[in-house]
Coordinates of C-alpha atoms and ligand atoms in Angstrom, one line a residue:
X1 CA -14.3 -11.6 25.6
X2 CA -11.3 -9.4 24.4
X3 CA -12.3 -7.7 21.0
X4 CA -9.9 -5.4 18.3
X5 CA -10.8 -3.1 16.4
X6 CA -8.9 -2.3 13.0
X7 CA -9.2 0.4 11.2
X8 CA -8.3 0.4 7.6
X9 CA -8.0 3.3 5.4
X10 CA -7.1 2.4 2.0
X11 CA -6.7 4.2 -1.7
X12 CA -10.3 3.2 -2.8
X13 CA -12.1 2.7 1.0
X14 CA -12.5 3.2 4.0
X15 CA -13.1 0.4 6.3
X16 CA -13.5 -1.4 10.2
X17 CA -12.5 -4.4 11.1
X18 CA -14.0 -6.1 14.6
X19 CA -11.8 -8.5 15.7
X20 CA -12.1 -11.6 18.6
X21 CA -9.1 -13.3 19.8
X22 CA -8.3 -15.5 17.7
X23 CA -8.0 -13.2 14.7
X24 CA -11.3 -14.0 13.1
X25 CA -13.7 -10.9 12.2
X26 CA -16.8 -10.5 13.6
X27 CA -18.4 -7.6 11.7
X28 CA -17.4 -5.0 9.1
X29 CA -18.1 -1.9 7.5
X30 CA -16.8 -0.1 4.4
X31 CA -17.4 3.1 3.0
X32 CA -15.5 4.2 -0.2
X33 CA -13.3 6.8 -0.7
X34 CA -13.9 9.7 -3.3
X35 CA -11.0 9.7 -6.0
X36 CA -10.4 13.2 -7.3
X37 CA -8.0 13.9 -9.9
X38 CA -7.7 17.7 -10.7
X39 CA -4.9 17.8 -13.5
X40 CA -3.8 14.6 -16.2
X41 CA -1.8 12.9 -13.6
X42 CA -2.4 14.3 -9.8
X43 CA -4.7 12.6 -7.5
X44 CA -6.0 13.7 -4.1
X45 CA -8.1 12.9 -1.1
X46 CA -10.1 14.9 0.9
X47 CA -9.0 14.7 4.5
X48 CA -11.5 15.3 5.6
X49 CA -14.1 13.1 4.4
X50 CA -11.2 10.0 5.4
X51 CA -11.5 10.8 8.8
X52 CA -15.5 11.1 8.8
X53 CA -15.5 7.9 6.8
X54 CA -13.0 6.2 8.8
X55 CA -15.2 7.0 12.0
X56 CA -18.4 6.4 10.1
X57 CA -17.3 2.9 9.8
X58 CA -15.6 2.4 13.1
X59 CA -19.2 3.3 14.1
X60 CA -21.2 0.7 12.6
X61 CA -18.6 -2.2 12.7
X62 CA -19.1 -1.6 16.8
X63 CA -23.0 -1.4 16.2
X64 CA -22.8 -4.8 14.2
X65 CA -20.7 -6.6 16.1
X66 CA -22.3 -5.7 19.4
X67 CA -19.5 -4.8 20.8
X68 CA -19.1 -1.5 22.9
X69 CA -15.5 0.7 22.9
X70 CA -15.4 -0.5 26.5
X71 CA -14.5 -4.3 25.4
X72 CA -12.1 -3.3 23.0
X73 CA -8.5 -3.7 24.4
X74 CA -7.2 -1.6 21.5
X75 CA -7.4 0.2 18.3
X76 CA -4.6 -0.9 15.3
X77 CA -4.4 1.8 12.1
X78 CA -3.2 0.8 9.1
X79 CA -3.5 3.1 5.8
X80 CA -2.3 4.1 2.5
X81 CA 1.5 4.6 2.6
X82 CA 3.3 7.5 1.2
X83 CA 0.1 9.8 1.0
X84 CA 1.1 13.3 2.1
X85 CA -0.9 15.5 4.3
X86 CA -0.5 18.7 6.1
X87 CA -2.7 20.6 9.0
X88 CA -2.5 23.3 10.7
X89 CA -1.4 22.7 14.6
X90 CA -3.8 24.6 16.3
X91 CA -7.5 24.4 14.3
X92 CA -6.4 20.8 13.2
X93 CA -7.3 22.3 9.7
X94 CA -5.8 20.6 6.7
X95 CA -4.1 23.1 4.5
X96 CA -4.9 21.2 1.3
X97 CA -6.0 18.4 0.0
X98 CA -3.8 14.6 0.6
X99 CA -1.5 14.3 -2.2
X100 CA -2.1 10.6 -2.7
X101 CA 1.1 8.4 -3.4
X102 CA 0.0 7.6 -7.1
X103 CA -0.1 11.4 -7.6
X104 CA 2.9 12.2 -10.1
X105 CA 3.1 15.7 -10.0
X106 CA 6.6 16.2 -8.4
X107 CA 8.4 14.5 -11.3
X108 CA 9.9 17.5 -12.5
X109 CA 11.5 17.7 -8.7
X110 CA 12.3 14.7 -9.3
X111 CA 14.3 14.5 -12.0
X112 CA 16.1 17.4 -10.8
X113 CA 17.2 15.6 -7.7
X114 CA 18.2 12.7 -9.7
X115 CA 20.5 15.3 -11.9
X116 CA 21.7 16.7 -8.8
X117 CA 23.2 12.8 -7.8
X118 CA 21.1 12.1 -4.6
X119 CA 19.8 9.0 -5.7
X120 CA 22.6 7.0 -4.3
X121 CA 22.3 8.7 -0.6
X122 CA 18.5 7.9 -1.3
X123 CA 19.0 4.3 -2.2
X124 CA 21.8 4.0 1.0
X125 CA 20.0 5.8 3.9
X126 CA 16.1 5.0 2.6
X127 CA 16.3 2.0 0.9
X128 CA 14.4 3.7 -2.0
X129 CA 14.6 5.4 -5.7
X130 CA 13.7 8.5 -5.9
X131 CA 10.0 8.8 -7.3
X132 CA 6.8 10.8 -7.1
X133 CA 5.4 8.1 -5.2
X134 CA 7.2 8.9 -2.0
X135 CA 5.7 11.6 0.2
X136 CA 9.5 13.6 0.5
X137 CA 8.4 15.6 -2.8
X138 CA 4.9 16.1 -2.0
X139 CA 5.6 18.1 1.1
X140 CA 8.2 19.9 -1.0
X141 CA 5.9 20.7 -3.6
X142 CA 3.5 22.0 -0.6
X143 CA 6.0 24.1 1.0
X144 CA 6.8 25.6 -2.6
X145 CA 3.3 25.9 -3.7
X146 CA 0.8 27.0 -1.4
X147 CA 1.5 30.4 -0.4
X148 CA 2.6 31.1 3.0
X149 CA 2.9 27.4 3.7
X150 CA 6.7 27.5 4.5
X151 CA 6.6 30.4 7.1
X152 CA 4.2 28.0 9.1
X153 CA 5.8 25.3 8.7
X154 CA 9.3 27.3 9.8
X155 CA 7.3 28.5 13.0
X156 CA 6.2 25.1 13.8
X157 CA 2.6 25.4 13.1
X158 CA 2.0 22.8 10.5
X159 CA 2.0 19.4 11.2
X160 CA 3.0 16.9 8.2
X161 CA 1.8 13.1 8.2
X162 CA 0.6 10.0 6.6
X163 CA -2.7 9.0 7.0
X164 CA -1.8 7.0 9.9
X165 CA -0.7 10.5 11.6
X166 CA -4.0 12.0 10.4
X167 CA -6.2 9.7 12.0
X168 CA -4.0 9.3 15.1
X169 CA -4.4 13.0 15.8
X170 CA -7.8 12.8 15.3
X171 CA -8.3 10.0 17.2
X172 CA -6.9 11.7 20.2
X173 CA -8.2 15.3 19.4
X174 CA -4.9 16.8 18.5
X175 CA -3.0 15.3 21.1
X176 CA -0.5 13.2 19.7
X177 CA 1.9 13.6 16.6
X178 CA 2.9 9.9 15.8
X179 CA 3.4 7.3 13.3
X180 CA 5.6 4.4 13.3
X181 CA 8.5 2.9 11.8
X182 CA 7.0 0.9 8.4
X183 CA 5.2 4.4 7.6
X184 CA 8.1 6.7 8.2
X185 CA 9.9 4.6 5.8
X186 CA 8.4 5.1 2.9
X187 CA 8.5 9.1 2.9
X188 CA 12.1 9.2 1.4
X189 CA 13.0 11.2 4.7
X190 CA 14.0 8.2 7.2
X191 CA 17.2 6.4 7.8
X192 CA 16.3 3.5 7.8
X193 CA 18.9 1.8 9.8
X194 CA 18.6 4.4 12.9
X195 CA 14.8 4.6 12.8
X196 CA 15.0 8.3 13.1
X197 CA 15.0 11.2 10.1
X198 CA 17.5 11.9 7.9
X199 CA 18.9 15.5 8.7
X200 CA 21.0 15.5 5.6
X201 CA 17.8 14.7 3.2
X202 CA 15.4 17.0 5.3
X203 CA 18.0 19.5 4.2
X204 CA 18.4 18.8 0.4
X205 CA 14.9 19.2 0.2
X206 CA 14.1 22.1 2.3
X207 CA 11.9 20.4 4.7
X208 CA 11.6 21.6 8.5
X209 CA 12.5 19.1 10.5
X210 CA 9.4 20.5 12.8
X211 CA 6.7 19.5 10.7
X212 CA 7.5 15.7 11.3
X213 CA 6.5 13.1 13.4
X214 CA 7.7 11.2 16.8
X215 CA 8.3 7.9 14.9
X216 CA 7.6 4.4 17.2
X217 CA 7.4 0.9 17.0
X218 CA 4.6 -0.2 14.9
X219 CA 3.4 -2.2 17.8
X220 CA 3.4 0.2 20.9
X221 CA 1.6 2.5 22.8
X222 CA 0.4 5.5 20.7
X223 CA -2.4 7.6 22.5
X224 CA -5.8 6.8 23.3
X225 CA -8.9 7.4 21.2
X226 CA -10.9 10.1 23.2
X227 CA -14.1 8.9 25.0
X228 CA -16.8 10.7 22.8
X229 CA -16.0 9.2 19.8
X230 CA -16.4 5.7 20.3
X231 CA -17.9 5.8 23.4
X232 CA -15.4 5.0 26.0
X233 CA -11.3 5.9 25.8
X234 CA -10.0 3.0 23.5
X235 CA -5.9 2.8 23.8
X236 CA -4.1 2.8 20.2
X237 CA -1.4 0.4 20.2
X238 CA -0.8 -0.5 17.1
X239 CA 0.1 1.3 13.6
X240 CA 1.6 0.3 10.2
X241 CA 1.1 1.1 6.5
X242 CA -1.1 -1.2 4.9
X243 CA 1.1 -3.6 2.8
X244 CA 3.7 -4.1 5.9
X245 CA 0.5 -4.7 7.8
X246 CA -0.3 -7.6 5.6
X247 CA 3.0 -9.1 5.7
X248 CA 2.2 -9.5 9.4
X249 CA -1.4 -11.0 8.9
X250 CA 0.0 -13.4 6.6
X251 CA 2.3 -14.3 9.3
X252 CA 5.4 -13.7 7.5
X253 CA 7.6 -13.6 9.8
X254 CA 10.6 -15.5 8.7
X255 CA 13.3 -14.2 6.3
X256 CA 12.0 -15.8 2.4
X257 CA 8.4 -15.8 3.1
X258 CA 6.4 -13.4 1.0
X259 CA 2.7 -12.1 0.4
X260 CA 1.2 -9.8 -2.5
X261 CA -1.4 -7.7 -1.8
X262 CA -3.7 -7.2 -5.0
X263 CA -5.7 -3.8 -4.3
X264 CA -6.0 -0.5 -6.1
X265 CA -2.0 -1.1 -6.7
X266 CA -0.2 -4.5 -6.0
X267 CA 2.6 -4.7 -3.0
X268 CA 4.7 -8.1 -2.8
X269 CA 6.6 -8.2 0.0
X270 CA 9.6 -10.2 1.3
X271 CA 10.6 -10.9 4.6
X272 CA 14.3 -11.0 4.8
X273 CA 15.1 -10.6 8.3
X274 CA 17.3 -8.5 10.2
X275 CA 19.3 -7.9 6.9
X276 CA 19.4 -4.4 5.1
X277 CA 19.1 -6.0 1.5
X278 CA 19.7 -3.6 -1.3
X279 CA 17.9 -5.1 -4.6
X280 CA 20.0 -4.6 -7.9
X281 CA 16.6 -5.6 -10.1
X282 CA 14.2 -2.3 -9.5
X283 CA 12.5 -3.1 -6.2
X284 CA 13.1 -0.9 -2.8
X285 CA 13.9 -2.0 0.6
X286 CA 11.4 -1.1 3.4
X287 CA 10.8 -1.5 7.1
X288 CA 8.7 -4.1 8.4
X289 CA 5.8 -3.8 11.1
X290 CA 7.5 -4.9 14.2
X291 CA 7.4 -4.4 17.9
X292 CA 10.1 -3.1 19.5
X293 CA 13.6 -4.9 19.0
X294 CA 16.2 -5.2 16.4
X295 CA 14.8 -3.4 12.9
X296 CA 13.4 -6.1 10.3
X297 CA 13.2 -5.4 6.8
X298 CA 11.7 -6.2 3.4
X299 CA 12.6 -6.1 -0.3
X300 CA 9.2 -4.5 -2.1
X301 CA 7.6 -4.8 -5.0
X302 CA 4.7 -1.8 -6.0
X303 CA 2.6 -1.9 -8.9
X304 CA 0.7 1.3 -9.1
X305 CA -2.5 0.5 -11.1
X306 CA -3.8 -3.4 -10.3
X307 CA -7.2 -3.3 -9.1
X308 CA -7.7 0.0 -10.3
X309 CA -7.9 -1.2 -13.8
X310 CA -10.8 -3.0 -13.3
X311 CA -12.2 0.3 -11.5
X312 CA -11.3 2.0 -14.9
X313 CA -13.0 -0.9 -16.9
X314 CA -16.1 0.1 -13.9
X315 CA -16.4 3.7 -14.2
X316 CA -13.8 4.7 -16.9
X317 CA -15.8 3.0 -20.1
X318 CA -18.6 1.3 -18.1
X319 CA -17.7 -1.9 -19.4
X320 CA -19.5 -3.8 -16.4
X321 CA -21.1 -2.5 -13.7
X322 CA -19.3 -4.2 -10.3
X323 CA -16.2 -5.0 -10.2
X324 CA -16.7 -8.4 -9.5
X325 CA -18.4 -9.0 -12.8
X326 CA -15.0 -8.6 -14.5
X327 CA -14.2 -12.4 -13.9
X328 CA -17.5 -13.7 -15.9
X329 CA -16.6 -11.0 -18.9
X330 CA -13.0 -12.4 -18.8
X331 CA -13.9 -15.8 -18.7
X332 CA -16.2 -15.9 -21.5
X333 CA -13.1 -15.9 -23.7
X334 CA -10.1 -18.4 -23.5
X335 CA -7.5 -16.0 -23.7
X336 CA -7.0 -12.8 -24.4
X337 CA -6.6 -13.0 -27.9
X338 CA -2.9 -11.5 -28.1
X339 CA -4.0 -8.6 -26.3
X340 CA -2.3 -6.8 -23.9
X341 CA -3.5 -3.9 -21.9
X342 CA -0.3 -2.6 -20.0
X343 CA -2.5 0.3 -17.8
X344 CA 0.6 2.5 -16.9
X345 CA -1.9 5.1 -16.2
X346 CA 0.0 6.8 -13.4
X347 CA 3.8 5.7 -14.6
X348 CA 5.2 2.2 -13.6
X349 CA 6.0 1.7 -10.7
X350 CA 8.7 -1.5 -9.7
X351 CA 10.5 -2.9 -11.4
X352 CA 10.4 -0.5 -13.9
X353 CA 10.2 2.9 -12.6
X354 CA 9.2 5.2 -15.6
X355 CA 7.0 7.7 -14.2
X356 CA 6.1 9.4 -17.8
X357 CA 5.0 5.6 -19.4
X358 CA 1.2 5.7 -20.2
X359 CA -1.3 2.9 -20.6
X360 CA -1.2 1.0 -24.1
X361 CA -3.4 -1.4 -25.4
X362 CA -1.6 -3.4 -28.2
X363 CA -2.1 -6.5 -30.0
X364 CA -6.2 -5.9 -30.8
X365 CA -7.5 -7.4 -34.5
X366 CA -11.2 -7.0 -36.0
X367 CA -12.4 -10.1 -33.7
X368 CA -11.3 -8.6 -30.7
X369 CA -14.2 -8.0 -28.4
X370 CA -14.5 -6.1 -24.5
X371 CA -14.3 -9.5 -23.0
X372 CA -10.2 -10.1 -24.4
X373 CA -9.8 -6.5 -23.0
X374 CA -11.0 -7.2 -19.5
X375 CA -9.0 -10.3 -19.6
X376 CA -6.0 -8.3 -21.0
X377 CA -6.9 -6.4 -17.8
X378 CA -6.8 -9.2 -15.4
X379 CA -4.1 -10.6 -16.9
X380 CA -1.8 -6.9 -16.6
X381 CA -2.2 -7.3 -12.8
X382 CA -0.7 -11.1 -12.8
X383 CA 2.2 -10.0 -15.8
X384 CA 2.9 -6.9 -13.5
X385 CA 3.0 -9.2 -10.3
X386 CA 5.2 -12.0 -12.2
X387 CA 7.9 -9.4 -12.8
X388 CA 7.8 -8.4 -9.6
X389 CA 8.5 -11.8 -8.6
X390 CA 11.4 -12.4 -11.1
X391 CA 13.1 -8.9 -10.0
X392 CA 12.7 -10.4 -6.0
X393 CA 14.0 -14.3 -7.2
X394 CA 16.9 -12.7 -8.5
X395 CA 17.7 -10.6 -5.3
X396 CA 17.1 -13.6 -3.7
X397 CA 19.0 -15.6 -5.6
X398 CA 22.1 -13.2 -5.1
X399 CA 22.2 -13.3 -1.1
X400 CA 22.1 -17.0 -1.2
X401 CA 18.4 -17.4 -0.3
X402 CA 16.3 -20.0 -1.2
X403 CA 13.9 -19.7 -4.5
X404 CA 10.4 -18.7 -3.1
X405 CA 8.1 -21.6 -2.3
X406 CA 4.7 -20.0 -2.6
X407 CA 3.3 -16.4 -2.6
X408 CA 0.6 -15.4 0.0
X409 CA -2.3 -13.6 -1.3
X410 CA -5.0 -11.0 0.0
X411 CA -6.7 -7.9 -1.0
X412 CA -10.0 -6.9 -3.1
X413 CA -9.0 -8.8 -6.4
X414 CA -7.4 -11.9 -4.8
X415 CA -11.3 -12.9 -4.2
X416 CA -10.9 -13.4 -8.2
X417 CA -10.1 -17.1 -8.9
X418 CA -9.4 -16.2 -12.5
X419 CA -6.7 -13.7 -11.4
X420 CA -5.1 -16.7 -9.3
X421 CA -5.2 -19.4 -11.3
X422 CA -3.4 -17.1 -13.8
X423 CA -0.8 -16.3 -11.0
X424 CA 0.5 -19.6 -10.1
X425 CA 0.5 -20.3 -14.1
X426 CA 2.5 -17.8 -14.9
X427 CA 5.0 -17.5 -11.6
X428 CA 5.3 -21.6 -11.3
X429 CA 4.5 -21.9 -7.5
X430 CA 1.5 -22.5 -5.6
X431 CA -0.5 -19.4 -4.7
X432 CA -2.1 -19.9 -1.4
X433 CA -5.0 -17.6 0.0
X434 CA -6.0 -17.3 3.7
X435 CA -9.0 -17.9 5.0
X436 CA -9.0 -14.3 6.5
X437 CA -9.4 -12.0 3.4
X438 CA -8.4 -8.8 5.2
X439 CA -5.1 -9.8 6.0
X440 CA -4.1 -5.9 6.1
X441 CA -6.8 -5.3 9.0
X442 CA -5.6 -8.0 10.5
X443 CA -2.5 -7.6 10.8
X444 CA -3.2 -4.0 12.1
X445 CA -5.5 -6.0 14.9
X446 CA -2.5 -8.4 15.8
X447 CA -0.1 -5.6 16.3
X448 CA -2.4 -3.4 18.6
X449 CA -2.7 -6.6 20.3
X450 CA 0.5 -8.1 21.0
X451 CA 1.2 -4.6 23.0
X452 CA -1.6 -5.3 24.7
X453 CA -0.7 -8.9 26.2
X454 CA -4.0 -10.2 23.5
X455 CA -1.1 -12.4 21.6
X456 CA 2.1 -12.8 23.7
X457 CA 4.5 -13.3 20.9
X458 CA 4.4 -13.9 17.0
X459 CA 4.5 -17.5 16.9
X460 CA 1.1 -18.0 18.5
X461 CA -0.1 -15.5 15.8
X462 CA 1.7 -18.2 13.1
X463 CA -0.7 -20.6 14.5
X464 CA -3.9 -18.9 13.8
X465 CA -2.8 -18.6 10.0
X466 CA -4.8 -20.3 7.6
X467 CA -5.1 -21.5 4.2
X468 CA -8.8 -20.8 2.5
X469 CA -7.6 -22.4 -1.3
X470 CA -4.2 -23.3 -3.3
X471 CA -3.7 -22.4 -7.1
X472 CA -1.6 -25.0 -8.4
X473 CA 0.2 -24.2 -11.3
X474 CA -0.8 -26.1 -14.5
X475 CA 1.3 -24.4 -17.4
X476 CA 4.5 -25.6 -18.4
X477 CA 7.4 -23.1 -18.2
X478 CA 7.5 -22.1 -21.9
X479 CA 4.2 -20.7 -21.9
X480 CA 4.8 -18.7 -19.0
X481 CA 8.1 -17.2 -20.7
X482 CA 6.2 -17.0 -23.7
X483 CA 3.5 -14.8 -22.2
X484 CA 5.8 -12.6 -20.3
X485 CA 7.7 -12.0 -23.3
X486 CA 4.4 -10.7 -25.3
X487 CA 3.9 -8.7 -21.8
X488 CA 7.3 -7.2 -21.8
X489 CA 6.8 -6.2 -25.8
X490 CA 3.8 -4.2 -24.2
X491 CA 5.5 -2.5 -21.5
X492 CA 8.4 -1.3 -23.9
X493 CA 5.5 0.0 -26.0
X494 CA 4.1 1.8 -23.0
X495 CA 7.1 3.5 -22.4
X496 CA 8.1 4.4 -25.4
X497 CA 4.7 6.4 -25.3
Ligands
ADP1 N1 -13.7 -9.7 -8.2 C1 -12.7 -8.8 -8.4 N2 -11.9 -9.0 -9.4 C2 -10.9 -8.1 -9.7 N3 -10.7 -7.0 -9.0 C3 -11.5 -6.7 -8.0 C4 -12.6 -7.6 -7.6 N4 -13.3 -7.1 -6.6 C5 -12.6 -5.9 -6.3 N5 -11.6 -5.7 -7.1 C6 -10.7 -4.5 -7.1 O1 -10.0 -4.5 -5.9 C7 -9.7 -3.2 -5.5 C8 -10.2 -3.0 -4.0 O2 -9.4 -3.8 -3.2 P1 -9.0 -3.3 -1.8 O3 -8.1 -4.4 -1.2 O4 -10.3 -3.0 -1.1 O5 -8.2 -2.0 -2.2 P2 -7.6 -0.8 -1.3 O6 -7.1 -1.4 -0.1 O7 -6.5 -0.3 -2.3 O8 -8.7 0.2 -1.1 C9 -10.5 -2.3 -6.4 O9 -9.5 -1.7 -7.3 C10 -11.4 -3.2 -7.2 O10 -11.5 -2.8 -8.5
G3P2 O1 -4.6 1.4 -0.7 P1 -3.9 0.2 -1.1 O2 -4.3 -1.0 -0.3 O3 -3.9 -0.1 -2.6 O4 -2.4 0.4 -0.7 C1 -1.7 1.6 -1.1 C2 -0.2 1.4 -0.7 O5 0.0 1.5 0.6 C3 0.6 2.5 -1.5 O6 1.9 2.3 -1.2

């Protein structure tokens, strides 16, 4: 038998994936990921503790499986995007903590960058806006912050990456500096259309060019995991930040099909081929996962707090105790009672982009209770993903495409049938979840293995796909406006502060 393994290091966990060959996962272990936020607004990881966790868990999904490193044909990574982290060279050391991509420290750089007009070569060469959320500014703030870091870096003894880079160079003990295309582009610092880095950004904001990356095709031969960690050398074929990893495990492959992702953020994603398409409605235009070959791109969607709300409901006011408890509380009630929680904790992300907004919660009377607030909660991540959707029908809509048939769904909170049903109501079309749950693992597993002759091309991939349950829409199109509206009111409350 020919096994995969997938590792999976995301905002809230760490986690490993064994895969067989035909997609389906055989065992898996998750460890999760200390949050630590050390002023109003900044969040960090310790590096550390992702790589021990990460291996921790590659560990025991091995163990559980009972599958040994030698019957793996190959590792796939797939991570947190944008997250910034720098390490010394030589001792491997990380110089500080990861500055995690819903850290919003750098808006002050920001801004100034914005005044200074660069948003437009942004937009062109990136396919992004300029925001905290990208990792560009959070090596900038490193260089200007910790003392003596810029020297290094000028003398070539720092090495920046995502996480993917991280645990790469772990993996092979310091030997190899990678990461691959769908990462690179989210840092702000890649041109997109050559697939390499953008000298004229690095310059504008002072970053040497020799703390980056070699940057590859998400589906190619990367290094190999040394022997002592896993227990035999395991080759690393395949890497690619999470959400464009789930694009892939939902076999979207064809220009119009599109997934959402509903994690610690949310991340719909639209194929849309070989074709640069800028959006004129708030969302960004990324790289896809891809092997080699002509570059492939999608128009993106990120919400920054969607599962993380009901972590906040968790461990912020104790409201429940697991997370999956929030669908009992929220369906004790009908509705939420005209409330409406709008958790701009760390800004909003797409499609509005207002870093300073902060979360409101508007609309409560006398009878309201904590279960219309953790429905008001569930119902902020389906509001937040039905604008998404609008801004990408209306891109869409202007290149010609067709309207979107139905949305692919995966993640932590798309196990909520509440959340769901409330989706297709709200967006109109069917939302249809795959029987495979970890559709970013996945899709990390089918990369590393179409490099490695496992899958020979993506249409035999298509045909393992498959549908676990359909949410048919059942509201007529006038509630859905209506409750959009009343989410919209909310939002301009959130940002007017
Ligand atoms: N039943 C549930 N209903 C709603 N949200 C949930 C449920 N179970 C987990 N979550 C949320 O999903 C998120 C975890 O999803 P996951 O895909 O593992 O995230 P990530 O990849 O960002 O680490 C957490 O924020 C958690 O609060
Ligand atoms: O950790 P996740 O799965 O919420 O994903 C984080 C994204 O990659 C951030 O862009």
């Amino acid at each position: 038998m020919t096994y995969l393994l997938a590792l999976d290091q995301g905002t809230s966990s760490s986690r490993s994936i064994v895969f067989d060959a035909d997609g389906r996962p055989l065992a898996q272990a998750q460890l999760e990921l200390p949050q630590s936020y050390p002023q109003p607004g900044w969040v960090e990881h310790d590096p550390i503790e992702i790589w021990r966790g990460q291996l921790d868990t590659a560990r025991q999904a091995l163990a559980q499986a009972g599958v040994a490193a030698r019957e793996l044909a190959a590792i796939g990574i797939t991570n947190q995007r944008e997250t910034a982290l720098v390490w010394d060279r030589a001792t491997g050391q990380p110089v500080h903590p990861a500055i995690v991509w819903q850290d919003r420290r750098t808006e002050p750089l920001c801004a100034r960058l914005r005044e200074d007009g660069l948003e437009p070569l942004v937009r062109e060469r990136t396919g992004l806006v300029i925001d905290p959320y990208f990792s560009a500014t959070k090596i900038a703030w490193l260089l200007e912050q910790v003392p003596g870091l810029r020297a290094r870096a000028e003398r070539g003894e720092l090495a920046f990456g995502t996480v993917d880079s991280w645990l790469l160079w772990q993996l092979t003990g310091g030997a190899v500096h990678a990461t691959d295309v769908s990462n690179a582009s989210r840092t702000m610092l890649f041109d997109v259309h050559r697939s390499d880095w953008d000298a004229e950004l690095l310059a504008r904001l002072d970053i040497p060019p020799a703390l980056l990356p070699r940057v590859q095709a998400s589906s190619s031969m990367f290094g190999t995991a040394r022997a002592d960690l896993l227990g035999a050398p395991v080759p690393i074929t395949g890497i690619a930040g999470d959400q464009q990893a789930a694009l892939f495990g939902q076999a979207c492959f064809a220009p119009g099909m599109a997934k959402n992702t509903y994690g610690t953020g949310c991340f719909m994603l639209m194929h849309t081929g070989n074709r640069f398409q800028a959006s004129a409605n708030g969302l960004v235009t990324t790289r896809t996962a891809q092997a080699a070959g002509q570059a492939q791109y999608a128009l993106e969607g990120s919400v920054f707090v969607a599962g993380a709300v009901v972590q906040w409901l968790r461990d912020g006011l104790r409201a429940i105790s697991r997370s999956a408890d929030i669908e009992a509380l929220a369906a004790s009630v009908p509705d939420a009672g005209g409330v409406s929680l709008v958790p701009a904790f760390t800004g909003l992300g797409a499609p509005y982009w207002k870093p300073d907004a902060r979360g409101t919660l508007t609309g409560m009377t006398r009878g309201t209770t904590l279960a219309h607030i953790a429905r008001a909660a569930l119902e902020s991540i389906g509001c937040q993903s039905a604008a998404l959707l609008e801004a990408m029908s209306r891109d869409a809509a202007a290149a010609g495409a067709a309207p979107l048939s139905e949305l692919r769904v995966d993640g932590g909170a798309s196990v909520n049938d509440l959340l769901m049903q409330f989706q297709a109501d709200l967006l109109g079309i069917p939302v249809v979840r795959p029987q495979v749950a970890e559709t970013t693992a996945l899709g990390a597993a089918y990369l590393a293995g179409l490099a490695t002759g496992v899958w020979s091309h993506e249409g035999e991939i298509a045909s393992l796909w498959q549908r676990e349950r359909v949410f048919e829409p059942a509201w007529g199109r006038d509630r859905a406006a209506e409750r959009m509206a009343q989410w919209e009111r909310a939002v301009r409350q959130a940002v007017a502060g």
